[in-house]
Short mmCIF file of C-alpha atoms in Angstrom, two decimals:
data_model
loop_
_atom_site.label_atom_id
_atom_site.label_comp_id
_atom_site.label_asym_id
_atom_site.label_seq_id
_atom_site.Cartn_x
_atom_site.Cartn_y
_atom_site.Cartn_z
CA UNK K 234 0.00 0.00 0.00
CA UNK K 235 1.58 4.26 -0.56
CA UNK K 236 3.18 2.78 -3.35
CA UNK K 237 0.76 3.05 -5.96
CA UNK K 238 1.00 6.74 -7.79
CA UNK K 239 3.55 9.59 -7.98
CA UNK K 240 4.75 11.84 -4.79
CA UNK K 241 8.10 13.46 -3.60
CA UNK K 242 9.57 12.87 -0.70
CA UNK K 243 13.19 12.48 0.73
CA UNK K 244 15.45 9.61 -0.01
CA UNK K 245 17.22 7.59 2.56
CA UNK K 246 20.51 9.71 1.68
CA UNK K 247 18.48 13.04 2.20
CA UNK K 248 17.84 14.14 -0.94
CA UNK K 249 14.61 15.50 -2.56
CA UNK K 250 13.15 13.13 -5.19
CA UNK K 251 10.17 12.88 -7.63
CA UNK K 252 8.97 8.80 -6.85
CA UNK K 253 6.53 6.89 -9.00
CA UNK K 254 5.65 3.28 -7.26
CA UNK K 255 3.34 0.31 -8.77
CA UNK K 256 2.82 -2.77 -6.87
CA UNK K 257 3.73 -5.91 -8.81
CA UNK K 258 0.14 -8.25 -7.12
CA UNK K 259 1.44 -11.54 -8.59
CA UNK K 260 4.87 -11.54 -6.45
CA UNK K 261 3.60 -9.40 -3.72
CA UNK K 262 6.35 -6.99 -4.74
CA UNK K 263 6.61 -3.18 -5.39
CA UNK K 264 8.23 -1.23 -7.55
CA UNK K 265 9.85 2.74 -6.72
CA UNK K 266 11.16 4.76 -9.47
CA UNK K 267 12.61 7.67 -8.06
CA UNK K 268 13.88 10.87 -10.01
CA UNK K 269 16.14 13.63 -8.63
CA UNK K 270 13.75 16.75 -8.34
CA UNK K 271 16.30 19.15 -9.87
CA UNK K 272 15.89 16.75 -13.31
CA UNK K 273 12.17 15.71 -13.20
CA UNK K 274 11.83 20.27 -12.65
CA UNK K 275 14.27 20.79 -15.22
CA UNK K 276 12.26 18.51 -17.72
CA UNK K 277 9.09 20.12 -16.73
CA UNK K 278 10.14 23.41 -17.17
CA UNK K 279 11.40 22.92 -20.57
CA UNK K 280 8.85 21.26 -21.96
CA UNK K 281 6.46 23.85 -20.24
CA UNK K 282 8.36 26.53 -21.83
CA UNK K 283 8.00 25.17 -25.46
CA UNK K 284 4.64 24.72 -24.99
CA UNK K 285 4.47 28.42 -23.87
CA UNK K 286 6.72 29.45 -27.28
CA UNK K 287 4.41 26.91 -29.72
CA UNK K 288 1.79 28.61 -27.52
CA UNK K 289 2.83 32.48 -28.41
CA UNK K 290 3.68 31.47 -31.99
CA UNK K 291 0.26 30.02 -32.73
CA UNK K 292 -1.04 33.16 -31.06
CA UNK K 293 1.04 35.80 -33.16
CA UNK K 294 0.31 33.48 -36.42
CA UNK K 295 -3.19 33.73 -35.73
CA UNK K 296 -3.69 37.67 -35.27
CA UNK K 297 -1.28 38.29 -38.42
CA UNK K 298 -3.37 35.89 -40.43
CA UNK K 299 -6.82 37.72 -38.91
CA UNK K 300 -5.74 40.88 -40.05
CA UNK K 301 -4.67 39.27 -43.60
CA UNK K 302 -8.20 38.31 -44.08
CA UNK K 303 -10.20 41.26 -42.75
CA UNK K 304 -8.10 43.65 -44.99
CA UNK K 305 -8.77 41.08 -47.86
CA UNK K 306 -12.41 41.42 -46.95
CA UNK K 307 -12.73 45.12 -45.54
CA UNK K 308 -10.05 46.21 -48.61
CA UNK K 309 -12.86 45.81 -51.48
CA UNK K 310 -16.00 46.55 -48.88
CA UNK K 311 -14.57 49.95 -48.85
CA UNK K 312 -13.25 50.39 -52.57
CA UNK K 313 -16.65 50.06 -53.37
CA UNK K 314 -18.09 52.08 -50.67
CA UNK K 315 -15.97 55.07 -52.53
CA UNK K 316 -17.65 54.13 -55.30
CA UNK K 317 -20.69 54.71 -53.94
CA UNK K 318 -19.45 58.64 -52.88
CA UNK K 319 -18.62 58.85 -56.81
CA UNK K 320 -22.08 57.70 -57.97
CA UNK K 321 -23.78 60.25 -54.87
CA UNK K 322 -21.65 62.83 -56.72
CA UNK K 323 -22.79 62.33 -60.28
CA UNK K 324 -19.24 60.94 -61.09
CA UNK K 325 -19.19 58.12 -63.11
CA UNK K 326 -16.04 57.49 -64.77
CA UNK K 327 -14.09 55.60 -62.31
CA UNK K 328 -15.07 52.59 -61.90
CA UNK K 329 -14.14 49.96 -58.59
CA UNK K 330 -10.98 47.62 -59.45
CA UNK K 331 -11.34 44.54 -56.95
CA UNK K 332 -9.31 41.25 -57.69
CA UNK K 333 -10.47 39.05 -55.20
CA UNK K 334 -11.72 35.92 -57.44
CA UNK K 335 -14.78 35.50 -55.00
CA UNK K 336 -18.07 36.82 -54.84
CA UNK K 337 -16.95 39.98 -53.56
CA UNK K 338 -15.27 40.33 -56.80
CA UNK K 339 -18.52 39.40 -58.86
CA UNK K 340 -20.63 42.49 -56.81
CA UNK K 341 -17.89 45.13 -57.75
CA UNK K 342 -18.47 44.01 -61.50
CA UNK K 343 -21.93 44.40 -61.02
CA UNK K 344 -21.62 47.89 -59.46
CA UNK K 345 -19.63 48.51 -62.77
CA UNK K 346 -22.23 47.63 -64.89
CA UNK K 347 -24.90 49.35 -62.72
CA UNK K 348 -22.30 52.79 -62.95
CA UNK K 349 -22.19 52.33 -66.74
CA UNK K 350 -25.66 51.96 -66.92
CA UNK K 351 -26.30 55.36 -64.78
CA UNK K 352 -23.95 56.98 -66.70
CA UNK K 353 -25.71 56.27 -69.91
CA UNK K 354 -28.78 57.45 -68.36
CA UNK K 355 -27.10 60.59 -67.34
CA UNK K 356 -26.17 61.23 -70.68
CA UNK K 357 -29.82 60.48 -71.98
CA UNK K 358 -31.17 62.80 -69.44
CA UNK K 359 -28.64 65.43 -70.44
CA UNK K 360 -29.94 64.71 -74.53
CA UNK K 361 -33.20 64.94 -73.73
CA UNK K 362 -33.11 68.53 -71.67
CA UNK K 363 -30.86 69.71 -74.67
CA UNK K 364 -33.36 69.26 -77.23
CA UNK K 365 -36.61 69.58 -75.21
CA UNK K 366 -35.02 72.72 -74.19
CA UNK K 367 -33.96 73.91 -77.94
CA UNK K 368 -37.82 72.18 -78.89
CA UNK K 369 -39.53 74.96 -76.76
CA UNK K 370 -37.81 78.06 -77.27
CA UNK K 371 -38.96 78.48 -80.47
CA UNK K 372 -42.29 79.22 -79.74
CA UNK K 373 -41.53 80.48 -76.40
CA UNK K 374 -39.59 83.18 -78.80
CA UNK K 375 -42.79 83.37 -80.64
CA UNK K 376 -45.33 83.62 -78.28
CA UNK K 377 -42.71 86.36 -76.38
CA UNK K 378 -43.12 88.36 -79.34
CA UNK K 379 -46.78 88.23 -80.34
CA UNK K 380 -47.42 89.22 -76.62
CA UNK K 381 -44.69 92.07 -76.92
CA UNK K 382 -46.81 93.41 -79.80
CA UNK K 383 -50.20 93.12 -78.23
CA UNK K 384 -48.81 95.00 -75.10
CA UNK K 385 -47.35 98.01 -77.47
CA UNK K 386 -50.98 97.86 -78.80
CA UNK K 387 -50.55 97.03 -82.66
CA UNK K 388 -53.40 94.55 -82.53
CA UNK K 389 -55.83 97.20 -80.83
CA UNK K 390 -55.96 98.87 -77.54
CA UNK K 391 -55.86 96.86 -74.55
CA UNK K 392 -57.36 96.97 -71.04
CA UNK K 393 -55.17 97.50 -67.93
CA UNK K 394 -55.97 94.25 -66.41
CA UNK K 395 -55.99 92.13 -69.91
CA UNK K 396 -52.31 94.08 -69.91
CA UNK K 397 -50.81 93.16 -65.97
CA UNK K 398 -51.83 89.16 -67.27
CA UNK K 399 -50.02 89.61 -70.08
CA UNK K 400 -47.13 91.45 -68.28
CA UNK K 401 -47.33 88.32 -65.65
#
């Protein structure tokens, strides 16, 4: 019995030691193992101080390689979100360059296409006020000047109120 397991204790010559026993039941014999503390400590120490380095390594690996990843992600989140500013500013010339081969990738192509396409409406939208405004100021010109002669009276005299609607 007190052998079985792992303890320290003294030595018979007085010196500190880390002792594993088993009992041997088919002789009715034990067996003691006994280690000098300094090298069963040393031992523990080192290999408790590479697991501390592996420990740190995996650690540092792990935030570099976090920060890898969230710029590859964030990086093209905000490349577009510039875009977006350009497009709010009516500037649609420069479209969003993002290489990422993933889907992230596919949605700035899209935004491309979808800046192209409000571009192109811009520039119908800028047609069309061109020539609706050139359309009407033709007979805005005429109407100007048919009123002009009706308020200098050469079609006949005209009332003071027929002439402030006119004027208006």
């Amino acid at each position: 019995r007190g052998l079985e397991g792992q303890r320290r204790y003294y030595n018979t010559f007085g010196e500190e030691v880390v002792a594993a026993g088993s009992l041997l039941h088919n002789f009715g014999w034990g067996v003691i193992a006994e280690w000098p503390k300094e090298d069963a400590d040393r031992i523990f120490n080192t290999v408790r101080d590479q697991i501390l380095v592996v420990l740190f390594v995996v650690l540092i690996a792990t935030v570099v390689t976090s920060v890898i990843l969230a710029n590859r992600i964030v990086g093209p989140i905000k490349a577009l979100e510039k875009g977006t500013q350009l497009v709010a500013q009516g500037k649609f010339d420069e479209p969003v360059q993002i290489a990422t081969k993933d889907e992230i990738e596919d949605l700035g192509v899209a935004f491309n296409k979808m800046m192209a396409g409000l571009k192109q409406l811009e520039e119908l939208k800028d047609e069309f006020v061109f020539i609706a405004a050139h359309e009407l100021r033709t007979p805005v010109t005429a109407i100007k000047g048919y009123l002009s002669m009706v308020m200098d009276g050469d079609a006949g005299p005209v009332s003071d109120s027929v002439k402030e609607f006119i004027h208006k």
